[in-house]
């Protein structure tokens, strides 16, 4: 059973969630072995999940389940029935949490997904707004409706963009006790630490770490920025 307090325990170590969409340059095992002192959680993206497969991801999570929390970035956007099949796989692989879209609406979709997540002891994050430039064209216009629907069913986890930190502030205003994970740091242009200053609980950092020839030195540098900005 993964609860809000479990994430906050890891937050004491660091505000970093590493986004693993591709193999880190030093290989996943060495990376996870060495990055324990820098990173709180690991968000596994669909490209990595599909390329490794269910059994290999299960093995990885099983090996490091005490060291990190694991989020399955499956961004559900389907009917409840399909959502539940996906959640079964997420549970089987040993993840603590997963991400769903919220624009699918409650009845027959998000409501069912939330209920099933609770039943299986998985923590649910809903995408409140997205980080890329085109997000403002359609997706982010629905921010209020997504938040309202999520509130109705007691969602406490949100994804909100570091590139558009106003959404982070708005999530925090609407659900003060929520946990906010924020992508867009590094490769997409947001500065390290700014999402945390806007109210995010964790920053999701992908390519800045995974593409680095020396991810551990990069993590050292990131931690230094957090210290200078006094967010840790
Ligand atoms: P990167 O730091 O390499 O840009 O990776 C960002 C990660 O956050 C990716 O895994 C992406 O799927 C995810 N993400 C995002 O970039 N923007 C969003 O709005 C929502 C996301 O989940």
Short mmCIF file of C-alpha atoms in Angstrom, two decimals, residues 46-197:
data_model
loop_
_atom_site.label_atom_id
_atom_site.label_comp_id
_atom_site.label_asym_id
_atom_site.label_seq_id
_atom_site.Cartn_x
_atom_site.Cartn_y
_atom_site.Cartn_z
CA UNK A 46 6.39 3.55 -21.84
CA UNK A 47 9.31 3.39 -24.32
CA UNK A 48 11.54 1.85 -21.65
CA UNK A 49 8.81 -0.34 -20.25
CA UNK A 50 7.89 -1.76 -23.65
CA UNK A 51 11.49 -2.28 -24.73
CA UNK A 52 12.40 -4.17 -21.54
CA UNK A 53 9.13 -6.03 -21.03
CA UNK A 54 7.14 -6.91 -17.94
CA UNK A 55 9.48 -9.52 -16.49
CA UNK A 56 12.67 -7.48 -16.77
CA UNK A 57 11.00 -4.38 -15.28
CA UNK A 58 9.66 -6.57 -12.44
CA UNK A 59 13.21 -7.79 -11.73
CA UNK A 60 14.63 -4.26 -11.70
CA UNK A 61 11.91 -2.98 -9.35
CA UNK A 62 12.24 -5.99 -7.11
CA UNK A 63 15.98 -5.41 -6.75
CA UNK A 64 15.60 -1.74 -5.81
CA UNK A 65 12.18 -1.63 -4.14
CA UNK A 66 13.67 -0.51 -0.80
CA UNK A 67 15.78 2.22 -2.40
CA UNK A 68 13.32 4.18 -4.53
CA UNK A 69 9.62 4.57 -5.19
CA UNK A 70 8.62 3.57 -8.71
CA UNK A 71 6.04 5.33 -10.86
CA UNK A 72 4.67 3.73 -14.04
CA UNK A 73 4.18 6.50 -16.57
CA UNK A 74 1.46 4.77 -18.56
CA UNK A 75 -0.72 7.91 -18.91
CA UNK A 76 -3.97 6.02 -19.08
CA UNK A 77 -6.52 7.51 -21.46
CA UNK A 78 -8.96 4.71 -22.10
CA UNK A 79 -12.15 3.12 -20.80
CA UNK A 80 -12.14 1.75 -17.25
CA UNK A 81 -11.98 -1.87 -18.36
CA UNK A 82 -8.72 -1.33 -20.26
CA UNK A 83 -7.46 0.91 -17.48
CA UNK A 84 -7.91 -1.91 -14.98
CA UNK A 85 -6.01 -4.37 -17.18
CA UNK A 86 -3.12 -1.91 -17.29
CA UNK A 87 -3.27 -1.36 -13.53
CA UNK A 88 -3.05 -5.14 -13.00
CA UNK A 89 0.22 -5.16 -14.95
CA UNK A 90 1.52 -2.14 -13.03
CA UNK A 91 0.80 -3.97 -9.77
CA UNK A 92 2.39 -7.18 -11.06
CA UNK A 93 5.61 -5.33 -11.92
CA UNK A 94 5.81 -3.95 -8.39
CA UNK A 95 5.26 -0.24 -9.06
CA UNK A 96 4.11 2.00 -6.20
CA UNK A 97 2.18 4.43 -8.36
CA UNK A 98 1.05 5.17 -11.90
CA UNK A 99 -0.07 8.12 -13.99
CA UNK A 100 -3.44 8.56 -15.65
CA UNK A 101 -4.91 11.29 -17.77
CA UNK A 102 -7.88 13.09 -16.28
CA UNK A 103 -9.58 14.33 -19.45
CA UNK A 104 -11.26 10.93 -19.91
CA UNK A 105 -13.96 11.91 -17.41
CA UNK A 106 -15.14 10.14 -14.31
CA UNK A 107 -17.89 7.70 -15.20
CA UNK A 108 -16.59 4.51 -16.75
CA UNK A 109 -13.03 5.81 -16.71
CA UNK A 110 -11.18 7.89 -14.08
CA UNK A 111 -13.57 6.98 -11.27
CA UNK A 112 -13.06 3.28 -12.02
CA UNK A 113 -9.30 3.76 -12.29
CA UNK A 114 -9.12 5.55 -8.92
CA UNK A 115 -11.26 2.90 -7.20
CA UNK A 116 -9.12 0.09 -8.58
CA UNK A 117 -5.87 1.88 -7.66
CA UNK A 118 -7.13 2.20 -4.07
CA UNK A 119 -8.16 -1.45 -4.02
CA UNK A 120 -4.68 -2.57 -5.12
CA UNK A 121 -2.84 -0.07 -2.90
CA UNK A 122 -1.38 1.93 -5.78
CA UNK A 123 -1.02 5.71 -5.68
CA UNK A 124 -2.59 7.62 -8.56
CA UNK A 125 -1.15 10.71 -10.25
CA UNK A 126 -3.38 12.63 -12.67
CA UNK A 127 -1.89 14.91 -15.34
CA UNK A 128 -3.23 18.36 -14.45
CA UNK A 129 -1.44 20.24 -17.22
CA UNK A 130 1.37 19.40 -19.65
CA UNK A 131 4.81 20.89 -20.21
CA UNK A 132 5.35 21.16 -23.98
CA UNK A 133 4.50 24.35 -25.93
CA UNK A 134 1.49 22.81 -27.71
CA UNK A 135 -0.06 21.88 -24.36
CA UNK A 136 -1.52 25.37 -24.20
CA UNK A 137 -3.41 24.85 -27.48
CA UNK A 138 -5.88 22.25 -26.17
CA UNK A 139 -4.84 20.25 -23.11
CA UNK A 140 -4.15 23.00 -20.58
CA UNK A 141 -7.41 24.78 -21.44
CA UNK A 142 -9.08 21.91 -19.60
CA UNK A 143 -7.08 22.38 -16.41
CA UNK A 144 -10.05 23.46 -14.27
CA UNK A 145 -12.29 20.59 -15.41
CA UNK A 146 -9.54 18.03 -14.82
CA UNK A 147 -8.90 19.39 -11.33
CA UNK A 148 -12.61 19.46 -10.53
CA UNK A 149 -13.13 15.85 -11.63
CA UNK A 150 -10.02 14.72 -9.74
CA UNK A 151 -11.18 16.50 -6.60
CA UNK A 152 -14.54 14.76 -6.68
CA UNK A 153 -12.88 11.37 -6.30
CA UNK A 154 -10.13 12.42 -3.89
CA UNK A 155 -7.08 12.34 -6.16
CA UNK A 156 -4.02 13.55 -4.24
CA UNK A 157 -1.26 13.17 -6.83
CA UNK A 158 -0.79 15.51 -9.79
CA UNK A 159 1.63 16.04 -12.66
CA UNK A 160 2.09 19.76 -13.36
CA UNK A 161 4.65 21.43 -15.64
CA UNK A 162 7.90 23.05 -14.51
CA UNK A 163 7.87 24.97 -17.80
CA UNK A 164 4.55 26.63 -16.82
CA UNK A 165 4.87 26.94 -13.04
CA UNK A 166 1.62 28.84 -12.69
CA UNK A 167 -0.19 25.51 -13.01
CA UNK A 168 1.84 24.17 -10.09
CA UNK A 169 0.66 27.13 -7.97
CA UNK A 170 -2.93 26.57 -9.07
CA UNK A 171 -2.84 22.85 -8.19
CA UNK A 172 -1.39 23.74 -4.79
CA UNK A 173 -4.17 26.30 -4.24
CA UNK A 174 -6.91 23.87 -5.20
CA UNK A 175 -5.54 20.84 -3.32
CA UNK A 176 -3.14 22.13 -0.66
CA UNK A 177 -2.28 18.66 0.64
CA UNK A 178 -1.46 17.21 -2.77
CA UNK A 179 1.81 15.81 -4.00
CA UNK A 180 2.93 17.43 -7.24
CA UNK A 181 5.52 15.91 -9.56
CA UNK A 182 6.82 18.29 -12.16
CA UNK A 183 8.38 17.51 -15.56
CA UNK A 184 10.10 19.87 -17.98
CA UNK A 185 13.30 20.47 -16.01
CA UNK A 186 16.52 20.50 -18.02
CA UNK A 187 15.91 19.26 -21.57
CA UNK A 188 12.60 21.16 -21.92
CA UNK A 189 14.05 24.38 -20.56
CA UNK A 190 12.84 24.83 -16.99
CA UNK A 191 15.58 25.63 -14.46
CA UNK A 192 16.46 23.21 -11.70
CA UNK A 193 14.63 24.09 -8.49
CA UNK A 194 12.08 26.51 -9.92
CA UNK A 195 9.21 24.00 -9.85
CA UNK A 196 9.98 23.26 -6.21
CA UNK A 197 9.97 26.99 -5.47
#
